[in-house]
Amino acid sequence: MNIPEKYPSKLLENAVQAIGSLPGVGKRSALRLALHLLRQPVENVHHFADSIVRLRDEAKYCKECRMISDDDICPICSDRTRDRRTICVVENVRDVMSIENTGQYHGLYHVLGGIISPIAGVGPSDITVAALVERVKSMVTSGETAPEDIEIILALSGDVEGETTSFYIYRLISGFGIRVSSLARGLGFGDDLEYADELTLGRSIVNRQQFKP
Amino acid sequence: MNIPEKYPSKLLENAVQAIGSLPGVGKRSALRLALHLLRQPVENVHHFADSIVRLRDEAKYCKECRMISDDDICPICSDRTRDRRTICVVENVRDVMSIENTGQYHGLYHVLGGIISPIAGVGPSDITVAALVERVKSMVTSGETAPEDIEIILALSGDVEGETTSFYIYRLISGFGIRVSSLARGLGFGDDLEYADELTLGRSIVNRQQFKP
């Protein structure tokens, strides 16, 4: 079937174009969603639009970790029970939420807001690397914590962009004498050896750990 | 990975819930789309929300065919070059657009706005069947066209709901002495016999047509 092109209504066409501009939403899905919204009660549609506009207009970024936040300092950074000597560097807020959901991490975060990618035209100045370096610097110079007790975890994805960004950050902060780590790579839980790619399996062997029964 | 549940921002959570309420959009996609919108220029996001609200607030339905329209009468119904003796009955405006895109149909439409489905709780009074019957009635009683020159094409989907709705409408309008037809069912162009389902193939044989080389 062809993509519909003739719209019986300009209002419908505008809405379909707006919805279709979202990533991963094709013209056909956009039309389906527009017609769905058309069938909803007026107040629901107003609420839908309003919640999106309010997000864009009112959301702030935490002054410490640059995560999206309703306040100047996010709930994680203002939580005094968390380990303030450890900063986990992630690409975006989704990664923060994923790591938080594991319940395994109790330190702070630093949200880069992107990843260095020459292809996508994203350079170091487009992400919050400078703010991270400043943050590390002030942690070290404050003298509250010995540099060797400060740990920066580079929790970026394992692709070229992620590795490049990790390396770039490592070079900038390694001079402070702090610990810099990255996420363990290896087979996932429940993964079948047979279906693992060679790189992952190779790293799993090199980084093998003591068996703890 | 688990579905993220802890949001660092109430604004983000509200937007994700709103976007996730759309059919076929899961929580993860909703979060991705919300973060995408957050990165867009403010005016784009306002335009996005505005076009949806305007669609819901301002869209009308054509008084003739019940299709979504910017005016009281839609462009198709007000097009005097179209064949006004033929009405193609469809479920929704997407079907109108699909048929229009074929360029093979030059009559009018009637948009039911749904399909009779006892499971989904949609009865005849929830769709525009009564308006269709009135329309046929006034065409017949006006005397402009002989009943046998009026054709109603039931262009509904071939599933149980579509067949039920077609049959229901047929019973209501067949008494007017007009022609009632339905879409040809058969193998699609380029379809392989081997992969056609038995019902479709069976109908293709029963409804075979004279070979026109």
XYZ file of C-alpha atoms in Angstrom:
426
model
C 0.000 0.000 0.000
C 1.142 3.511 -0.704
C 1.686 6.106 1.951
C -1.456 8.223 2.018
C -0.752 11.648 0.612
C -4.081 13.357 0.102
C -5.582 14.453 3.375
C -9.244 15.410 3.584
C -8.360 17.964 6.256
C -5.469 20.356 6.707
C -5.804 20.012 10.483
C -5.350 16.273 10.164
C -2.408 16.705 7.820
C -0.667 19.101 10.232
C -1.163 16.742 13.162
C 0.090 13.759 11.148
C 3.168 15.693 10.075
C 3.895 16.721 13.668
C 3.479 13.188 15.026
C 5.399 11.732 12.071
C 8.366 13.949 12.919
C 8.998 11.852 16.022
C 11.840 9.350 15.602
C 10.662 5.880 14.657
C 7.112 6.999 13.858
C 6.233 6.578 10.184
C 3.506 8.396 8.278
C 1.093 5.475 8.594
C 1.558 5.190 12.357
C 1.280 8.963 12.650
C -2.090 8.884 10.895
C -3.247 6.045 13.127
C -2.182 7.965 16.243
C -3.784 11.215 15.025
C -7.080 9.427 14.419
C -6.782 7.794 17.828
C -6.340 11.194 19.483
C -9.303 12.507 17.518
C -11.496 9.867 19.136
C -10.380 10.685 22.690
C -12.227 13.061 25.014
C -11.164 16.692 24.520
C -9.739 16.985 28.049
C -7.520 13.926 27.527
C -6.038 15.433 24.380
C -5.460 18.756 26.146
C -3.793 16.916 29.018
C -1.633 15.000 26.536
C -0.429 18.144 24.787
C -0.051 20.054 28.034
C 2.165 17.447 29.689
C 4.534 17.573 26.713
C 4.664 21.363 26.580
C 5.203 21.563 30.342
C 8.047 19.053 30.144
C 9.788 21.162 27.523
C 9.050 24.515 29.161
C 9.602 23.708 32.808
C 12.111 20.874 33.057
C 15.449 21.870 34.547
C 18.776 20.151 34.638
C 20.417 19.339 37.957
C 23.264 21.785 38.604
C 25.431 18.954 39.909
C 24.897 15.987 37.610
C 23.039 17.623 34.666
C 20.199 15.142 34.887
C 16.671 16.308 34.069
C 15.096 17.455 37.309
C 12.154 19.449 38.654
C 14.478 21.315 41.006
C 17.926 22.889 40.800
C 19.439 19.831 42.463
C 18.040 16.402 41.539
C 16.740 13.906 44.123
C 19.834 11.708 43.743
C 22.366 14.517 44.226
C 20.444 15.853 47.228
C 20.197 12.396 48.831
C 22.770 12.559 51.650
C 22.737 8.761 52.152
C 24.415 8.183 48.789
C 28.128 7.641 48.340
C 29.412 11.038 47.216
C 32.882 9.778 46.331
C 31.675 7.764 43.351
C 30.375 9.258 40.115
C 28.893 7.127 37.375
C 29.192 8.843 33.981
C 26.294 7.999 31.654
C 25.033 9.187 28.306
C 21.479 10.119 29.289
C 18.765 9.969 31.902
C 17.510 6.641 30.559
C 20.814 5.084 31.593
C 20.443 6.601 35.062
C 17.008 5.034 35.342
C 18.271 1.662 34.122
C 21.125 1.633 36.633
C 18.853 2.856 39.436
C 16.485 0.001 38.655
C 19.238 -2.553 39.268
C 19.416 -1.356 42.884
C 23.155 -2.129 42.780
C 24.561 1.388 42.676
C 24.522 3.925 45.491
C 26.833 6.659 44.233
C 26.128 9.791 42.208
C 25.836 10.290 38.456
C 27.025 12.597 35.759
C 24.808 12.827 32.688
C 26.742 13.724 29.534
C 23.592 14.447 27.532
C 25.077 12.768 24.483
C 28.091 10.938 23.234
C 31.024 12.102 21.112
C 30.243 11.159 17.521
C 32.044 12.807 14.613
C 29.502 11.239 12.233
C 26.544 12.795 14.062
C 28.495 16.033 14.480
C 28.607 15.784 18.275
C 31.866 17.030 19.747
C 33.127 17.286 23.336
C 31.709 20.817 23.668
C 28.191 19.533 22.892
C 28.127 17.323 25.958
C 28.787 18.061 29.622
C 32.416 16.845 29.687
C 33.786 20.207 30.869
C 31.323 20.245 33.759
C 32.432 16.727 34.706
C 36.095 17.746 34.734
C 35.230 20.778 36.890
C 33.305 18.529 39.236
C 36.202 16.098 39.611
C 38.640 18.981 40.039
C 36.613 20.565 42.854
C 36.230 17.156 44.556
C 39.997 16.714 44.493
C 40.887 20.289 45.517
C 38.300 20.406 48.326
C 40.446 17.833 50.113
C 37.371 16.182 51.688
C 38.232 12.895 50.059
C 41.657 11.529 49.162
C 41.970 11.315 45.338
C 42.480 7.556 45.484
C 39.093 7.192 47.214
C 37.318 9.019 44.397
C 36.024 6.735 41.653
C 34.672 7.720 38.262
C 32.789 4.893 36.551
C 32.570 5.311 32.782
C 29.234 3.605 32.063
C 28.993 4.309 28.350
C 27.884 1.948 25.625
C 30.361 -0.483 24.123
C 30.278 0.863 20.578
C 32.886 3.050 18.886
C 31.296 6.321 20.048
C 31.043 5.077 23.618
C 34.641 3.843 23.662
C 35.870 7.084 22.096
C 34.023 9.191 24.645
C 35.292 7.017 27.505
C 38.849 7.385 26.285
C 38.486 11.136 25.816
C 37.159 11.568 29.372
C 39.798 9.214 30.769
C 42.563 11.358 29.305
C 41.086 14.505 30.862
C 40.609 13.147 34.381
C 43.296 10.515 34.823
C 45.794 13.203 35.836
C 43.922 13.861 39.101
C 45.153 10.591 40.605
C 41.597 9.295 41.031
C 40.336 5.828 40.178
C 38.657 5.469 36.791
C 36.710 2.298 36.001
C 34.338 1.073 33.340
C 31.469 -1.403 33.293
C 32.322 -5.100 33.177
C 31.771 -6.570 29.722
C 31.017 -10.209 29.280
C 28.297 -12.747 28.715
C 24.882 -11.705 29.961
C 23.159 -13.790 32.607
C 21.467 -16.708 30.924
C 23.391 -16.125 27.685
C 24.305 -19.127 25.598
C 28.002 -19.411 24.701
C 27.063 -20.624 21.253
C 25.306 -17.372 20.375
C 27.727 -14.899 21.969
C 29.733 -12.772 19.549
C 33.476 -13.334 19.501
C 34.440 -9.966 20.992
C 32.163 -10.419 23.987
C 33.214 -14.017 24.519
C 36.872 -13.033 24.143
C 36.548 -10.311 26.768
C 34.690 -12.729 29.030
C 37.677 -15.071 28.940
C 40.299 -12.357 29.424
C 38.361 -10.752 32.279
C 37.393 -14.047 33.905
C 36.658 -13.879 37.607
C 37.179 -16.206 40.506
C 34.368 -18.720 40.762
C 32.206 -18.065 43.834
C 29.828 -20.938 44.381
C 15.934 -4.911 31.185
C 13.143 -3.792 33.450
C 10.729 -1.068 32.587
C 12.056 2.076 34.257
C 9.821 3.058 37.122
C 11.636 5.700 39.099
C 11.617 9.011 37.283
C 13.993 11.769 38.326
C 11.347 14.328 37.379
C 7.563 14.435 37.771
C 7.326 16.476 34.561
C 9.121 13.711 32.699
C 6.947 11.044 34.295
C 3.745 12.870 33.300
C 4.914 13.279 29.706
C 5.971 9.626 29.493
C 2.607 8.512 30.847
C 0.771 10.696 28.340
C 2.832 9.475 25.390
C 2.668 5.878 26.634
C -1.137 6.054 26.597
C -1.052 6.090 22.785
C -1.863 2.715 21.229
C 1.235 0.700 20.332
C 3.611 2.976 22.255
C 5.247 1.194 25.191
C 6.777 2.804 28.264
C 10.304 2.535 26.856
C 9.370 4.159 23.551
C 7.426 6.818 25.423
C 10.508 7.693 27.455
C 12.616 7.805 24.311
C 10.087 10.108 22.600
C 9.770 12.357 25.669
C 13.557 12.769 25.824
C 13.584 13.454 22.087
C 11.005 16.226 22.500
C 13.012 17.624 25.398
C 15.966 18.099 23.053
C 13.932 19.923 20.385
C 13.642 23.718 20.134
C 10.831 25.089 22.309
C 8.867 26.396 19.317
C 8.896 22.948 17.665
C 7.448 21.331 20.773
C 4.786 24.031 21.027
C 3.925 23.516 17.371
C 3.747 19.757 17.944
C 1.333 20.080 20.869
C -0.660 22.817 19.180
C -1.286 20.868 15.995
C -2.700 17.975 18.040
C -4.906 20.191 20.183
C -6.165 22.049 17.120
C -7.009 18.792 15.368
C -9.103 17.688 18.333
C -10.703 21.082 18.964
C -11.386 22.252 15.434
C -11.847 19.228 13.204
C -15.378 18.787 11.915
C -17.117 15.889 10.275
C -18.603 16.275 6.820
C -22.395 16.540 7.086
C -22.769 14.287 4.046
C -20.239 11.489 4.411
C -19.113 11.949 8.069
C -15.475 12.129 7.068
C -13.145 14.395 9.036
C -13.133 17.750 7.293
C -12.140 21.371 7.854
C -15.498 22.532 6.528
C -19.131 21.439 6.903
C -18.931 19.603 3.594
C -15.711 17.760 2.740
C -13.757 18.362 -0.492
C -14.922 15.054 -1.979
C -18.650 15.638 -1.319
C -18.420 19.177 -2.675
C -16.565 18.049 -5.814
C -19.256 18.260 -8.518
C -17.203 16.183 -10.984
C -17.572 13.049 -8.870
C -20.161 10.382 -9.518
C -22.896 11.129 -6.978
C -24.808 7.909 -7.626
C -22.141 5.720 -6.063
C -21.320 5.618 -2.364
C -18.421 3.629 -1.008
C -18.974 2.671 2.633
C -15.736 2.491 4.637
C -14.761 2.107 8.258
C -12.615 5.231 8.644
C -10.829 8.095 6.955
C -7.692 5.997 6.453
C -9.684 3.744 4.132
C -10.891 6.796 2.197
C -7.291 7.913 1.770
C -6.179 4.434 0.689
C -8.938 4.192 -1.923
C -8.321 7.769 -3.102
C -4.656 6.890 -3.582
C -5.559 4.116 -6.001
C -7.055 6.730 -8.349
C -9.619 4.094 -9.380
C -12.694 5.432 -7.641
C -14.639 8.545 -8.533
C -17.800 8.242 -6.459
C -18.614 9.476 -2.964
C -17.946 7.895 0.419
C -19.685 7.185 3.661
C -17.445 6.895 6.710
C -18.914 4.629 9.396
C -16.406 5.760 12.023
C -16.050 2.217 13.307
C -17.241 -1.312 12.760
C -19.838 -3.386 14.566
C -17.993 -5.486 17.110
C -19.819 -7.081 20.046
C -16.434 -7.934 21.605
C -15.274 -4.291 21.523
C -18.746 -3.151 22.589
C -19.414 -1.300 19.345
C -23.031 -1.541 18.226
C -24.874 -0.135 15.199
C -25.772 3.038 17.127
C -22.076 3.789 17.733
C -21.357 4.131 14.022
C -23.011 6.216 11.317
C -25.267 3.466 9.920
C -28.494 5.408 10.520
C -27.068 8.405 8.637
C -26.164 6.121 5.741
C -29.685 4.705 5.590
C -31.115 8.247 5.648
C -28.743 9.228 2.866
C -29.777 6.283 0.688
C -33.426 6.934 1.455
C -33.233 10.584 0.397
C -31.339 9.625 -2.777
C -34.092 7.189 -3.700
C -37.006 9.450 -2.739
C -35.525 12.506 -4.470
C -36.143 10.705 -7.749
C -33.031 12.256 -9.353
C -31.555 8.850 -9.994
C -33.377 5.593 -10.652
C -32.778 3.207 -7.723
C -31.092 0.654 -10.010
C -28.491 3.304 -10.941
C -27.565 3.895 -7.315
C -24.750 1.705 -6.077
C -23.569 1.228 -2.516
C -20.137 -0.406 -2.288
C -19.499 -2.081 1.045
C -15.704 -1.653 1.329
C -15.206 -3.108 4.788
C -12.485 -5.447 5.915
C -12.821 -9.158 5.325
C -12.827 -10.238 8.976
C -15.829 -11.271 11.060
C -16.608 -7.713 12.198
C -16.398 -6.380 8.657
C -18.603 -9.146 7.258
C -21.105 -8.686 10.096
C -21.292 -4.945 9.515
C -21.633 -5.436 5.752
C -24.465 -7.892 6.273
C -26.187 -5.599 8.781
C -26.047 -2.651 6.384
C -27.134 -4.833 3.454
C -30.282 -5.856 5.299
C -31.157 -2.233 6.026
C -30.661 -0.872 2.500
C -31.416 -3.782 0.174
C -35.153 -2.992 0.324
C -34.627 0.264 -1.601
C -34.062 -1.618 -4.862
C -30.543 -0.198 -5.228
C -27.403 -2.091 -6.192
C -25.209 -3.232 -3.293
C -21.724 -4.516 -4.019
C -18.629 -5.406 -2.056
C -14.923 -5.338 -2.838
C -13.526 -8.183 -4.937
C -11.630 -10.691 -2.816
C -8.902 -12.778 -4.289
C -5.184 -13.126 -4.697
C -3.242 -9.899 -4.499
C -1.188 -8.792 -7.477
C 2.128 -10.591 -7.365
C 0.850 -13.078 -4.781
C 2.163 -16.595 -4.906
C -0.488 -19.332 -5.003
C 1.602 -21.434 -2.686
C 1.371 -18.920 0.147
C -2.268 -17.851 -0.277
C -4.618 -18.971 2.482
C -7.335 -21.459 1.532
C -10.244 -19.058 1.971
C -8.716 -16.424 -0.301
C -7.662 -18.974 -2.900
C -11.082 -20.616 -2.721
C -12.847 -17.295 -3.322
C -10.438 -16.540 -6.145
C -11.530 -19.708 -7.919
C -15.262 -19.237 -7.296
C -15.125 -15.579 -8.394
C -12.796 -16.230 -11.338
C -13.006 -13.686 -14.142
C -12.692 -13.871 -17.873
C -9.066 -13.710 -18.926
C -8.284 -10.427 -20.648
C -4.862 -10.576 -22.249
